Coordinates of C-alpha atoms in Angstrom, one line a residue:
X1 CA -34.5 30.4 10.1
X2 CA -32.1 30.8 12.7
X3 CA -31.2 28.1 15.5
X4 CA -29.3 28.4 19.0
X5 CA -26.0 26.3 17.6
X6 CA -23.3 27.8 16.0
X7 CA -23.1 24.6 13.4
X8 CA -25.9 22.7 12.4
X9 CA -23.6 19.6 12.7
X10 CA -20.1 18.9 14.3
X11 CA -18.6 16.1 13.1
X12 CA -15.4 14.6 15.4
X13 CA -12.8 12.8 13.1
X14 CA -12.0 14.1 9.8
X15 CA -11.1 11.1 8.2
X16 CA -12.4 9.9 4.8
X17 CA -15.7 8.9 6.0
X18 CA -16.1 12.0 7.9
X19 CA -15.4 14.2 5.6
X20 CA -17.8 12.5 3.1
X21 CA -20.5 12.6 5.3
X22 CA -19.3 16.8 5.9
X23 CA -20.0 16.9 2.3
X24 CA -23.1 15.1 1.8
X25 CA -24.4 17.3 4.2
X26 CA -23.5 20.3 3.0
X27 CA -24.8 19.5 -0.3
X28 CA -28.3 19.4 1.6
X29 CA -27.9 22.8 2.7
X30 CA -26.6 22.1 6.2
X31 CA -23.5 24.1 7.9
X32 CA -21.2 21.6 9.0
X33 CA -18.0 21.8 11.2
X34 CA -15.3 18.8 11.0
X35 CA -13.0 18.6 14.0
X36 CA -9.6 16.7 13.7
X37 CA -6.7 15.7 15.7
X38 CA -3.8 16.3 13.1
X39 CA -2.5 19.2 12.6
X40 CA -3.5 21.3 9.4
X41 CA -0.5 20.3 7.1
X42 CA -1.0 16.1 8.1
X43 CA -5.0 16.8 7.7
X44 CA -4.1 17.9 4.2
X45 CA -1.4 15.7 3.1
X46 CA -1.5 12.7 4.8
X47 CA 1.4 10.2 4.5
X48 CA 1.0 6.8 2.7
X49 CA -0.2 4.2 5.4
X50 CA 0.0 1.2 3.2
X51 CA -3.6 1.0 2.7
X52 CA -5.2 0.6 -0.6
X53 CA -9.2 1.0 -0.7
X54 CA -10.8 -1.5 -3.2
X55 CA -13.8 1.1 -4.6
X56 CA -17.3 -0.6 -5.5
X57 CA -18.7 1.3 -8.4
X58 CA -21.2 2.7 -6.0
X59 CA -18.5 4.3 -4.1
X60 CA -16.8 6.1 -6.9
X61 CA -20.1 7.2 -8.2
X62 CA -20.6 8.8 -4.4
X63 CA -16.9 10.3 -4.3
X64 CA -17.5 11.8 -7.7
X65 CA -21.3 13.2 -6.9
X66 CA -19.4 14.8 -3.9
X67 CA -16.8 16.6 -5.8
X68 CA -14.0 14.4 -4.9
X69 CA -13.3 12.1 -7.5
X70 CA -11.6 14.8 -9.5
X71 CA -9.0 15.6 -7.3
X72 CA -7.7 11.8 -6.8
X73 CA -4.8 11.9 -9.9
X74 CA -5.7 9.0 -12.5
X75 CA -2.3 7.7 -12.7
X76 CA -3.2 6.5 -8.6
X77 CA -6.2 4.7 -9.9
X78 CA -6.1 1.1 -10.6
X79 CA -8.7 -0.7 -12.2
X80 CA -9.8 -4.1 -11.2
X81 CA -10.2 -6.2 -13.8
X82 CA -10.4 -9.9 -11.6
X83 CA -10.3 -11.0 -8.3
X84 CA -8.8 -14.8 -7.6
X85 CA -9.4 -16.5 -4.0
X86 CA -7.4 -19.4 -3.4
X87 CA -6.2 -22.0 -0.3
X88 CA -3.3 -24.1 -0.1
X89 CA -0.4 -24.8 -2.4
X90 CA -2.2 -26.6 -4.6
X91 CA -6.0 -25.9 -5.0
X92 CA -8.7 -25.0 -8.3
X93 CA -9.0 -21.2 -7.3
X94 CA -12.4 -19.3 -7.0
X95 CA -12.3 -15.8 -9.5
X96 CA -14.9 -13.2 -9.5
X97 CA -14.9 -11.3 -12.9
X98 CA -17.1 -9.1 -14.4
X99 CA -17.8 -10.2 -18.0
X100 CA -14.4 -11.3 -19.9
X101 CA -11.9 -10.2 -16.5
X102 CA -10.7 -6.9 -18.5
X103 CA -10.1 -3.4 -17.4
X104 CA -12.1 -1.4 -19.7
X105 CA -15.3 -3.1 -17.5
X106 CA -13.5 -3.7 -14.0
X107 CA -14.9 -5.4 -10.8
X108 CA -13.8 -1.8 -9.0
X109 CA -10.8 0.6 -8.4
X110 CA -8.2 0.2 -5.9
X111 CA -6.8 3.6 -4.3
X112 CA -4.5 4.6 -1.9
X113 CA -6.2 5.4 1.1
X114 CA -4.1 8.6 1.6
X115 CA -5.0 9.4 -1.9
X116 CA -9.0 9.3 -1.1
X117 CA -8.6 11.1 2.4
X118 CA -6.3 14.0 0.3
X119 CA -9.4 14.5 -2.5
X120 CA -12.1 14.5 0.0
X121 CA -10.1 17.2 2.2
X122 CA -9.1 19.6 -1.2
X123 CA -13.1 19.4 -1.6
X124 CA -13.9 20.3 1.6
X125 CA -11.7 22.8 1.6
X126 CA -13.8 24.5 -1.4
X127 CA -17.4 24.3 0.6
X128 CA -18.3 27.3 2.1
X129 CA -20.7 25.4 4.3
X130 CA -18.3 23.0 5.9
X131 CA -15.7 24.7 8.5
X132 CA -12.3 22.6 9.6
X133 CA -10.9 22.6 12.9
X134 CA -7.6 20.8 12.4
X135 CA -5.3 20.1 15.8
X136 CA -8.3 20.0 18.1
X137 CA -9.2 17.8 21.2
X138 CA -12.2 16.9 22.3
X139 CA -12.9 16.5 26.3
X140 CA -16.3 16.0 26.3
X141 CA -19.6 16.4 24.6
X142 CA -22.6 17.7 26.5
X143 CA -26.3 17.3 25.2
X144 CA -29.6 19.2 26.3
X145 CA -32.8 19.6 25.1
X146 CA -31.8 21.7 21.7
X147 CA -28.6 21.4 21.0
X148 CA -25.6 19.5 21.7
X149 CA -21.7 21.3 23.0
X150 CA -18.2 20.3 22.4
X151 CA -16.0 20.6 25.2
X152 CA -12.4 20.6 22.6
X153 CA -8.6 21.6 23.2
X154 CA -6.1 22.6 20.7
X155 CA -5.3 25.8 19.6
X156 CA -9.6 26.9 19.3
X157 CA -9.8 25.8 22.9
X158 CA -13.3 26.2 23.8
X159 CA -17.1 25.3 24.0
X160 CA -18.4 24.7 20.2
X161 CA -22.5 23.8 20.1
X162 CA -24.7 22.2 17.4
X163 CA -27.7 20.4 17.3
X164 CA -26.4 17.3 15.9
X165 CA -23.2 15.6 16.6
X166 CA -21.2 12.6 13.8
X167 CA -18.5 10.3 15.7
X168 CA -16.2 9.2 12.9
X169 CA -13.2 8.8 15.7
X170 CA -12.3 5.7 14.5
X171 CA -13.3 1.9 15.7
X172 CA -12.0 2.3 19.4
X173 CA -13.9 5.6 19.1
X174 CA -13.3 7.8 22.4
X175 CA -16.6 9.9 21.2
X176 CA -18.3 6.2 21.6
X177 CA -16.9 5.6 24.7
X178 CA -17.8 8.9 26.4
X179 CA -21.8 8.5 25.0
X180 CA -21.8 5.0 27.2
X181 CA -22.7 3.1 24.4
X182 CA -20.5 -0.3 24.1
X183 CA -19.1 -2.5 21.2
X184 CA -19.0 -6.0 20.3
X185 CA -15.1 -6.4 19.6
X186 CA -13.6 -9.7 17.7
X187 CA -10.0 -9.8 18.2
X188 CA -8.6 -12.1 15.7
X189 CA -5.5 -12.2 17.5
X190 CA -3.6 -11.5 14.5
X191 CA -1.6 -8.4 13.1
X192 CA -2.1 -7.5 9.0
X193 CA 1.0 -5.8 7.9
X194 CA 0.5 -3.7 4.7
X195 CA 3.5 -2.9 2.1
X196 CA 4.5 -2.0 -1.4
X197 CA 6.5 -4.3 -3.3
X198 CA 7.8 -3.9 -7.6
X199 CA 8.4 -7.2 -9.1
X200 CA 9.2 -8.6 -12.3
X201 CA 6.3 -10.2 -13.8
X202 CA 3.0 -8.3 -14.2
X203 CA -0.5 -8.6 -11.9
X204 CA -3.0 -8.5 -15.0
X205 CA -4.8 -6.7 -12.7
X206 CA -5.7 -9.5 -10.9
X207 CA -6.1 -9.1 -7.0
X208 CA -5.4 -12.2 -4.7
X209 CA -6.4 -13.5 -1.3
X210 CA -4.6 -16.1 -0.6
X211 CA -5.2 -18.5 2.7
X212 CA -2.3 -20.9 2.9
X213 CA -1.2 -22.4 6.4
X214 CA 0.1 -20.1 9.1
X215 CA -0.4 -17.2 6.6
X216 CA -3.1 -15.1 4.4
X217 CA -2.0 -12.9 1.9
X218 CA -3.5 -10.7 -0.4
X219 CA -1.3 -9.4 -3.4
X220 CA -3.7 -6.0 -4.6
X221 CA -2.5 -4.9 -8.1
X222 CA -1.5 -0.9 -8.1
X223 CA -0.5 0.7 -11.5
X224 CA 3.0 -0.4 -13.3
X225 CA 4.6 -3.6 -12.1
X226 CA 4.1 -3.3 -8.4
X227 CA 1.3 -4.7 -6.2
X228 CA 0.2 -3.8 -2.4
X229 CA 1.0 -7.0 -0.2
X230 CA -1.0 -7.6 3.2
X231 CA 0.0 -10.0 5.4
X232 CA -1.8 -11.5 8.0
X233 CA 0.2 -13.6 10.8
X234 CA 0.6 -13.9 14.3
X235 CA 2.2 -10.6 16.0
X236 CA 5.3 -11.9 17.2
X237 CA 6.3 -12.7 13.5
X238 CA 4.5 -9.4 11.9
X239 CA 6.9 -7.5 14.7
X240 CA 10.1 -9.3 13.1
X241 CA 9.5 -8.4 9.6
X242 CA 8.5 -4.9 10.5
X243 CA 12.2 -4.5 11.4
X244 CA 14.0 -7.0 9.1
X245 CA 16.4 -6.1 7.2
X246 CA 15.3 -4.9 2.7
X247 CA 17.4 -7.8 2.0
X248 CA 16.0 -10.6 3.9
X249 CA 12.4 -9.1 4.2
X250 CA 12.2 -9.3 0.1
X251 CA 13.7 -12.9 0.8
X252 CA 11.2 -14.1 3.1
X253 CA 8.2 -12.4 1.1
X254 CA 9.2 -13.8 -2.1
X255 CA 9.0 -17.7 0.0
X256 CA 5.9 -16.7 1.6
X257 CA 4.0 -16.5 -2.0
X258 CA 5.7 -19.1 -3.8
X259 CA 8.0 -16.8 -5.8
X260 CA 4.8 -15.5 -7.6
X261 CA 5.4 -12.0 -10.1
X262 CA 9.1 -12.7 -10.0
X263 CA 11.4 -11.1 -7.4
X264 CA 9.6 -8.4 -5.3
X265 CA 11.6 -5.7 -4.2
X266 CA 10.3 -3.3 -1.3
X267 CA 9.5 -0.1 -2.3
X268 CA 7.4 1.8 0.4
X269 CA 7.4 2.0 3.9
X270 CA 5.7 -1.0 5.9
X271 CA 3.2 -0.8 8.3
X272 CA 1.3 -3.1 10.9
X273 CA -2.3 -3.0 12.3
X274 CA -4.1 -4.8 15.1
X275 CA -7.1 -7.1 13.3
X276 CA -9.7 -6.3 15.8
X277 CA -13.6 -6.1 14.2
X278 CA -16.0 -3.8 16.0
X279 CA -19.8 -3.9 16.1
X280 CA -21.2 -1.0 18.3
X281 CA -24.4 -2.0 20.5
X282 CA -26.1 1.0 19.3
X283 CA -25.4 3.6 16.1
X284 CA -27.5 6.7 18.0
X285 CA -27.4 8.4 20.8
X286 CA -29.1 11.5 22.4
X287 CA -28.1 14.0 19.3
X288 CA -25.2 11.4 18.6
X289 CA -24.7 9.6 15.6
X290 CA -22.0 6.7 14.9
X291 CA -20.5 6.4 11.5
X292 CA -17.7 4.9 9.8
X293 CA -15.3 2.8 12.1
X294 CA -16.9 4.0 15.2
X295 CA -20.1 2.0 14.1
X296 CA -19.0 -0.9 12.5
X297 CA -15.2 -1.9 11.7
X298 CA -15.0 -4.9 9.7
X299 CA -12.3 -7.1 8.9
X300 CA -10.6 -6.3 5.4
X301 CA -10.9 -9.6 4.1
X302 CA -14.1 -8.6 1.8
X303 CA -12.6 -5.5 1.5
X304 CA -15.7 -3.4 2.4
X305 CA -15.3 -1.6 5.1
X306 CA -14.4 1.8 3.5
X307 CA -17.5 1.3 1.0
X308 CA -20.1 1.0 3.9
X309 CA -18.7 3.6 5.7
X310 CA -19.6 6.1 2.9
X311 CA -22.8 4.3 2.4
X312 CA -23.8 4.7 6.3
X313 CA -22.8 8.8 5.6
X314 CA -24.9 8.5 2.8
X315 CA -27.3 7.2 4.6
X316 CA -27.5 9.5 7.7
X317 CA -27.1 13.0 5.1
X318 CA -30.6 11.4 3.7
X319 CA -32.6 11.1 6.8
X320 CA -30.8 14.2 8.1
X321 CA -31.1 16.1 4.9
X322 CA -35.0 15.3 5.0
X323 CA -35.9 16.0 8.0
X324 CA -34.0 19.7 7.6
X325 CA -36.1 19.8 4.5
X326 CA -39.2 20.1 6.5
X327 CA -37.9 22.1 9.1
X328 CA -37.8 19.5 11.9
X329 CA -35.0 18.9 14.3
X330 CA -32.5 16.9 12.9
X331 CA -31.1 15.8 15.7
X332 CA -34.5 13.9 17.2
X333 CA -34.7 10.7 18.3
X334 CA -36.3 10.1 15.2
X335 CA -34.5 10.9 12.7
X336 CA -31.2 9.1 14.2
X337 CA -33.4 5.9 15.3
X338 CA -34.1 5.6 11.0
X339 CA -30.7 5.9 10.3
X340 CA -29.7 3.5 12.7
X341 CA -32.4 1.0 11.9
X342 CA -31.8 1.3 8.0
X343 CA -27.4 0.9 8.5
X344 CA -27.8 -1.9 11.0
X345 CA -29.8 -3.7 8.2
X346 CA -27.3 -2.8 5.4
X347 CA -24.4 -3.9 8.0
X348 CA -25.2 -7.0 10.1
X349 CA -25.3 -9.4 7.7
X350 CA -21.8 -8.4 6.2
X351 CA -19.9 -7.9 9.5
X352 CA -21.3 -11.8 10.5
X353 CA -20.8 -13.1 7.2
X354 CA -17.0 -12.0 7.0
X355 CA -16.2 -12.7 10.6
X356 CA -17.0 -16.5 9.7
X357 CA -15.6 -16.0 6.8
X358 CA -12.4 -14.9 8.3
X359 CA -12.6 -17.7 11.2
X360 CA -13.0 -20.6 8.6
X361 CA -10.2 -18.8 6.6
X362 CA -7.7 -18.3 8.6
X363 CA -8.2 -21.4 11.4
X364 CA -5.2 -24.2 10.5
X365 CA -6.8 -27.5 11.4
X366 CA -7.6 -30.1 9.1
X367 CA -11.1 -29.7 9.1
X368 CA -11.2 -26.4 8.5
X369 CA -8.6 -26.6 5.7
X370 CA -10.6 -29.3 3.9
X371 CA -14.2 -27.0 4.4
X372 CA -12.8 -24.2 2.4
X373 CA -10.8 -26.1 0.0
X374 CA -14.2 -28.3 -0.9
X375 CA -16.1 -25.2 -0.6
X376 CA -14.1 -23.0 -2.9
X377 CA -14.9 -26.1 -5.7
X378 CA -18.6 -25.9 -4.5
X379 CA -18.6 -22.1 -5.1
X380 CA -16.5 -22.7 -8.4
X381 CA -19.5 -24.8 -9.8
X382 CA -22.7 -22.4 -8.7
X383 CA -23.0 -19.9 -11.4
X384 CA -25.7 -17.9 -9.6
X385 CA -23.6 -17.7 -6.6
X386 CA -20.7 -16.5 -8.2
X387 CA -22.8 -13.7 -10.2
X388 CA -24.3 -12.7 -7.0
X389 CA -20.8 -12.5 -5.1
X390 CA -19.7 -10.6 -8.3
X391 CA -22.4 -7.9 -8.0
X392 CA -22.1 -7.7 -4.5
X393 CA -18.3 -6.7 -4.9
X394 CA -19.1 -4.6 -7.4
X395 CA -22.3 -2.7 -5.9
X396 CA -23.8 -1.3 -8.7
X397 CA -27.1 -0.2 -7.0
X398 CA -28.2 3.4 -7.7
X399 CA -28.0 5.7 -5.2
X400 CA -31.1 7.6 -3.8
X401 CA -29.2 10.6 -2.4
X402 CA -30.8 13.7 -4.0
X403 CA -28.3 16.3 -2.0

């Protein structure tokens, strides 16, 4: 069967959820091109950028069905064997385990995110169905009746059609922007600045999230004696530490969490983002799909984002897969209106539940210090709640991608 487009799909924004969903499409038989910004060598190898992805078991189960788990070293991968949430100085903390809190059963795996996007491009790399583009900008994107055409820059400067077009641009997506279709935006008016740090004692593998006043830190364990530390404070004092001195930054980290792990030395380079959540008013368009960022970007503080941005690829390569099955045009109104109907149900709840979350969390007054402190005891005492939080962390829930 042969079709107008040069590509079945084009997806814009090769990052790790877009080149997940370039594979999970391929796997269903589709011919997919991925167009990126970076250039070819930064595409490849990207530099670390402080982030480490806290992996559901559904998640690795998905990077390994793709082909990408195997490239992703093992001395990079940390089990999870506990997570601890905690609020003031002095406070009973709330801890999620799974069975006894070991590694050899782990809540999840943390990875460096430039260790995930690196696996997922060496795999792509291997598909002869999937085509990269690295070093390309896009002006515009035209759609008619059959097929949709890429107006890009770069070195392939041109006019590149398909019949179905993936933003993964990111959560101020430009792709987004151009289509018309708006976002709810929560700025938190608050920067999160991300950082390795060694130190003397060891984590256990325990992660922490820690809300204390004027601060929230998270202290995520990474193999040997070293943790990845994200801070969260007002911009004025992220800016400052971003350009202290070794000396007095490990000072003032070290009195920021109470001297836990011993002295903490830094040991990678720091880096700062804007904590701005995105919702988009709508996840389709007219042979336009949103994933990733572009559709939803949560805040990290339940640590999800990354794992429902491969679950909404997942989702779209299963309704798109399907209807290429049956020879139908998979870039219809309705194939994109189920996807969008089915991730907006998997999403909403979450992105609501963790912007309160976040609000009640990070707010200084008293009342809001006493609600979590009394609900953190509350939560302490409800088994079932605590299993459910535990398996939702975890998301163990089978997969019904068939490829």
């Amino acid at each position: 069967m042969t079709h107008p487009a040069a590509h079945d799909v084009a997806i814009i924004g090769g990052g790790p959820v877009g080149l997940a969903a370039a594979l999970s499409l391929e796997a269903a038989g589709l011919s997919v091109v991925v167009l990126e910004r970076a250039d070819a060598h930064i595409w490849a190898q990207p530099h670390f950028d402080g982030r480490e992805i806290a992996l559901t078991h559904h998640a690795r189960e998905m990077l390994e069905r793709l082909g990408a788990w195997k490239h992703i070293p093992h001395s990079v991968i940390c089990p999870l064997a506990e997570a601890r949430v905690e609020t003031g100085r002095q406070n009973h903390p709330l801890i999620f385990e799974n069975g006894q809190g070991t590694t050899e059963n782990p809540l999840g795996w943390l990875v460096s995110n430039n260790m995930i996007r690196r696996a997922l491009h060496a795999e792509a790399e291997e598909r002869a169905g999937i085509t990269l583009m690295p070093d390309v900008t896009v002006d515009t994107v035209r759609q008619n009746t059959n097929e949709a055409v890429i107006h890009h820059g770069g070195e392939r400067n041109g006019r590149l059609p398909a019949r179905l077009v993936i933003a993964a641009d990111g959560r101020f997506s430009p792709t987004r922007r151009r289509a018309g279709i708006g976002a709810v935006v929560h700025d938190f008016q608050r920067m999160m600045m991300v950082c390795r740090m060694t130190h003397d004692l060891p984590h256990h593998n325990v992660a922490l999230q820690w809300f204390d006043r004027g601060q929230t830190i998270a202290l995520l364990p990474v193999n040997g004696n070293a943790s990845s530390l994200v801070l969260t404070l007002p911009p004025a004092d992220i800016g400052r530490l971003m350009h202290a001195e070794q000396g007095a930054f490990n000072a003032e980290i070290m009195q920021r969490v109470g001297n836990r792990l011993g002295t903490l030395r830094l040991v990678s380079t720091r880096h700062a983002y804007p904590l701005k959540a995105v919702y988009a008013h709508r996840f389709a368009g007219r042979r336009l799909a949103l994933i990733g960022d572009a559709a939803v970007g949560m805040h990290p503080i339940t640590a999800h984002g990354f794992n429902l941005g491969l679950r909404g690829a997942e989702t779209l390569a299963q309704d798109v897969g399907a209807a290429f099955r049956k020879g139908q045009d998979i870039g219809a109104t309705s194939v994109l209106r189920r996807f969008e109907r089915q991730h907006r149900a998997a999403t909403m709840p979450m992105f609501a539940a963790t912007n309160g979350i976040a609000t009640l969390y990070t707010r200084d007054a008293a009342p809001f210090r006493a609600l979590r402190a009394m609900g953190l005891r509350v939560a302490d005492a409800l088994p079932p709640f605590k299993s459910a939080v535990t398996a939702m962390l975890m998301d163990r829930g089978p997969s019904s991608f068939s490829g």
